[in-house]
């Protein structure tokens, strides 16, 4: 290569670098139309509509009993009087929270165990009337809870289950299992069959392929189902109210409904608001912490 060739190569490289560093032409941003602003306004209205009751409950819980009917946006002065009354020895609200945790946690565990195996059978195995069985399972969750209270109350009275945890857990399972089966079936149908077949070709049994391959892949759906089932069991009211009359076994929702005021004709609004905040905050924190997994689990079967 001669000197002139080197110079020409240097000039060409310099020209290319100069052109590469030329400022790009400015592209004006698209102007926002009234439709885009309308979307934000609509979202703001929905946001305020959904959070306004919880905000007012929080503000009311921080008011003194004498100021409970004030209409100011912020309590003046702030007071923790209602929270102190909630956890006083007369309400047994701490025991009620523990009972709610036991009932909701046990219901969630059993619903997941039964729901995982039922969803696997429906989504992976071929047998007659599979669609009919799935339809019957989801149809059972459409009955209102009040429709089964009287038969269950008679049954549990005969077998001695009144004022027990199982009197709340078993009815909750009748509504939690269909939800778990439906969500997990939809999720498992979206998982490819090739992974299980490859695992069995490598020497795994059907159970090992399910436990080592399919179950870890189904973790987002299982996690989402667990949260939804726990929230449903945590908020259940009518079954717990009908089956339990012993304060030692009452759940938090029932305990709140039985708060009494200082006198016969005084409604304890402040204490009920404070207890409502205490019951709601764990669910809000759970959803905020795991919202990504919840969305992944709910949208996993939407597209393939």
C-alpha positions in Angstrom: 0.0 0.0 0.0 1.5 3.4 -1.0 1.5 6.6 1.0 -1.3 8.1 -1.2 -3.5 5.1 -0.5 -3.0 5.6 3.3 -3.8 9.3 3.0 -7.0 8.5 1.0 -8.0 6.0 3.6 -7.4 8.5 6.4 -9.5 11.1 4.6 -12.3 8.7 4.0 -12.3 7.6 7.6 -12.2 11.2 8.7 -15.1 12.1 6.5 -17.1 9.1 7.7 -16.4 10.0 11.3 -17.4 13.6 10.6 -20.6 12.6 9.1 -21.3 10.2 11.9 -21.0 13.0 14.5 -23.3 15.4 12.6 -26.2 16.4 14.7 -29.4 14.5 13.9 -32.3 16.4 12.7 -34.8 17.4 15.4 -38.1 15.6 15.2 -40.8 17.6 16.8 -42.8 15.6 19.4 -46.4 14.8 18.6 -48.7 17.3 20.3 -51.1 15.9 22.8 -54.7 16.0 21.8 -57.8 16.4 24.0 -58.2 12.6 23.8 -54.9 12.0 25.5 -55.7 14.5 28.3 -59.1 12.8 28.6 -57.4 9.5 29.3 -55.5 11.0 32.2 -58.5 12.7 33.5 -60.5 9.5 33.4 -57.7 7.6 35.2 -57.5 10.3 37.9 -61.3 10.1 38.4 -61.1 6.3 38.8 -58.1 6.6 41.1 -59.9 9.1 43.4 -63.1 7.1 43.3 -61.3 3.9 44.4 -59.1 5.4 47.1 -61.5 8.0 48.5 -63.3 5.6 50.9 -60.0 4.2 52.2 -58.7 7.8 52.6 -61.7 8.9 54.6 -61.5 5.7 56.7 -57.9 6.5 57.5 -58.7 10.2 58.3 -61.6 9.2 60.5 -59.5 6.7 62.4 -57.1 9.5 63.4 -59.8 11.8 64.8 -60.9 12.0 68.5 -64.2 10.6 69.4 -65.6 14.1 69.9 -64.4 15.1 66.4 -65.6 12.0 64.5 -68.3 13.9 62.5 -66.0 16.7 61.3 -65.8 17.1 57.6 -62.2 18.4 57.3 -59.9 16.7 54.9 -57.3 16.2 57.7 -57.9 15.4 61.3 -57.2 18.3 63.7 -55.7 17.4 66.0 -54.3 14.0 65.2 -55.2 11.3 67.7 -54.4 7.6 68.2 -57.2 7.2 70.7 -59.2 4.9 68.4 -56.2 2.6 67.8 -55.6 2.3 71.5 -59.2 1.4 72.1 -59.1 -1.3 69.3 -56.3 -3.1 71.1 -57.7 -2.8 74.6 -58.4 -6.0 76.4 -62.1 -5.8 76.0 -62.2 -6.1 72.2 -59.9 -9.1 71.8 -59.0 -7.7 68.4 -55.5 -9.1 68.5 -56.9 -12.6 68.9 -59.3 -11.9 66.0 -56.4 -11.0 63.7 -54.7 -14.2 64.6 -57.9 -16.2 63.9 -58.2 -14.5 60.5 -54.6 -15.4 59.7 -55.1 -19.0 60.7 -58.3 -19.4 58.7 -57.1 -17.5 55.6 -53.7 -19.2 55.7 -55.0 -22.7 56.1 -57.7 -22.1 53.4 -55.0 -20.9 51.0 -52.7 -23.9 51.6 -55.4 -26.5 51.1 -56.9 -24.7 48.1 -53.5 -24.5 46.4 -52.7 -28.2 47.0 -56.0 -29.4 45.7 -56.1 -26.8 42.9 -52.7 -27.6 41.5 -53.4 -31.3 41.1 -56.9 -30.7 39.7 -55.6 -28.0 37.3 -52.8 -30.4 36.1 -55.3 -33.2 35.4 -57.7 -30.9 33.5 -55.0 -29.1 31.5 -52.6 -32.1 30.8 -54.7 -35.3 30.8 -57.3 -36.4 28.2 -60.5 -37.9 29.6 -64.2 -37.6 28.9 -66.3 -34.7 30.1 -63.3 -32.6 31.0 -64.9 -29.4 29.8 -68.1 -30.3 31.7 -66.2 -30.9 34.9 -64.4 -27.6 34.6 -67.7 -25.9 34.0 -69.3 -27.5 37.1 -66.3 -26.5 39.2 -66.5 -22.8 38.2 -70.3 -22.9 38.5 -70.1 -23.8 42.2 -68.4 -20.6 43.0 -71.3 -18.6 41.6 -73.6 -19.5 44.5 -73.8 -16.7 47.1 -72.5 -17.6 50.5 -75.8 -16.9 52.2 -77.4 -19.7 50.2 -75.3 -22.4 52.0 -75.4 -20.9 55.5 -78.5 -22.6 56.8 -77.6 -26.1 55.6 -74.1 -25.8 56.8 -75.2 -24.5 60.2 -77.5 -27.5 60.6 -74.8 -29.9 59.5 -72.0 -28.4 61.7 -74.4 -28.3 64.7 -75.0 -32.0 64.4 -71.3 -32.9 64.1 -70.2 -30.5 66.8 -68.2 -28.1 64.6 -69.8 -24.9 65.8 -67.2 -22.5 67.3 -64.2 -24.2 65.6 -61.8 -23.2 62.9 -62.9 -26.0 60.5 -66.4 -24.5 60.5 -64.9 -21.5 58.7 -62.2 -23.2 56.7 -64.3 -25.9 55.0 -66.9 -23.5 53.7 -64.2 -21.1 52.5 -62.6 -24.0 50.6 -65.8 -24.5 48.6 -65.3 -21.0 47.2 -61.5 -20.9 47.1 -60.9 -24.2 45.3 -62.9 -23.3 42.2 -61.0 -20.0 41.9 -57.7 -21.8 42.3 -58.6 -24.6 39.8 -59.8 -22.1 37.2 -56.8 -19.8 37.4 -54.2 -22.6 37.5 -55.9 -24.5 34.6 -55.8 -21.4 32.4 -52.1 -20.9 33.3 -51.0 -24.5 32.8 -52.7 -24.7 29.4 -50.3 -22.0 28.2 -47.2 -24.0 29.2 -45.6 -26.1 26.4 -45.9 -29.8 26.5 -42.5 -30.2 25.0 -40.7 -29.5 28.2 -42.4 -32.4 30.1 -41.7 -34.7 27.1 -38.1 -33.7 27.1 -37.8 -34.3 30.8 -39.3 -37.8 30.5 -37.0 -38.6 27.6 -34.1 -37.7 29.8 -35.3 -40.3 32.4 -37.8 -38.4 34.6 -41.1 -40.0 35.6 -44.4 -38.3 35.1 -44.3 -37.1 38.8 -40.7 -35.9 38.5 -41.5 -34.0 35.3 -44.4 -32.3 37.1 -42.4 -31.5 40.2 -39.1 -30.4 38.6 -40.3 -28.8 35.4 -43.9 -27.9 35.3 -44.4 -26.7 38.9 -41.5 -24.2 38.8 -42.8 -22.8 35.5 -46.2 -22.5 37.0 -44.9 -20.5 40.0 -46.3 -17.1 38.9 -49.8 -18.6 38.5 -49.5 -20.4 41.8 -48.3 -17.2 43.5 -51.2 -15.1 42.0 -53.8 -17.7 43.0 -52.4 -17.8 46.5 -52.8 -14.1 46.9 -56.3 -13.9 45.5 -57.4 -16.9 47.7 -55.9 -15.4 50.8 -57.6 -12.0 50.2 -60.9 -13.7 49.6 -60.6 -15.8 52.8 -59.3 -12.8 54.8 -62.4 -10.7 53.9 -65.0 -13.4 54.4 -67.8 -12.4 56.7 -71.1 -14.2 56.5 -69.8 -17.7 57.2 -67.7 -16.6 60.1 -70.6 -14.6 61.6 -73.0 -17.5 61.3 -70.8 -20.3 62.6 -69.0 -18.6 65.4 -70.4 -17.0 68.6 -67.4 -17.5 70.8 -65.1 -14.4 70.8 -62.0 -16.6 71.0 -62.7 -17.9 67.5 -64.1 -14.8 65.8 -62.2 -13.4 62.8 -61.3 -9.8 62.5 -64.2 -8.9 60.2 -66.7 -10.3 62.7 -65.0 -8.7 65.6 -65.3 -5.2 63.9 -69.0 -5.6 63.4 -69.5 -6.4 67.1 -67.6 -3.3 68.5 -69.7 -1.5 71.1 -69.6 2.1 72.2 -69.3 3.6 75.6 -73.1 3.7 75.9 -75.9 1.6 74.5 -76.8 4.2 71.9 -73.3 5.2 70.8 -71.9 3.8 67.6 -68.1 3.3 67.8 -67.3 4.7 64.4 -63.8 5.7 65.3 -62.8 2.3 66.6 -64.4 0.6 63.5 -62.5 2.9 61.2 -59.2 2.2 63.0 -59.9 -1.6 62.9 -60.7 -1.3 59.2 -57.4 0.4 58.5 -55.5 -2.3 60.5 -57.3 -5.1 58.5 -56.8 -3.4 55.1 -53.1 -2.4 55.4 -51.6 -5.9 55.2 -53.5 -6.6 52.0 -52.5 -3.3 50.5 -48.8 -4.0 51.4 -49.0 -7.5 50.0 -50.5 -6.3 46.7 -48.0 -3.5 46.3 -45.0 -5.7 47.0 -46.1 -8.5 44.7 -48.0 -6.6 42.0 -45.6 -7.6 39.3 -46.1 -11.3 40.0 -49.8 -10.8 40.2 -49.9 -9.2 36.8 -47.6 -11.9 35.4 -49.9 -14.7 36.7 -53.1 -13.1 35.5 -51.8 -12.3 32.0 -49.7 -15.5 31.5 -52.3 -17.3 29.5 -53.4 -14.4 27.4 -51.1 -15.0 24.5 -48.7 -17.7 23.3 
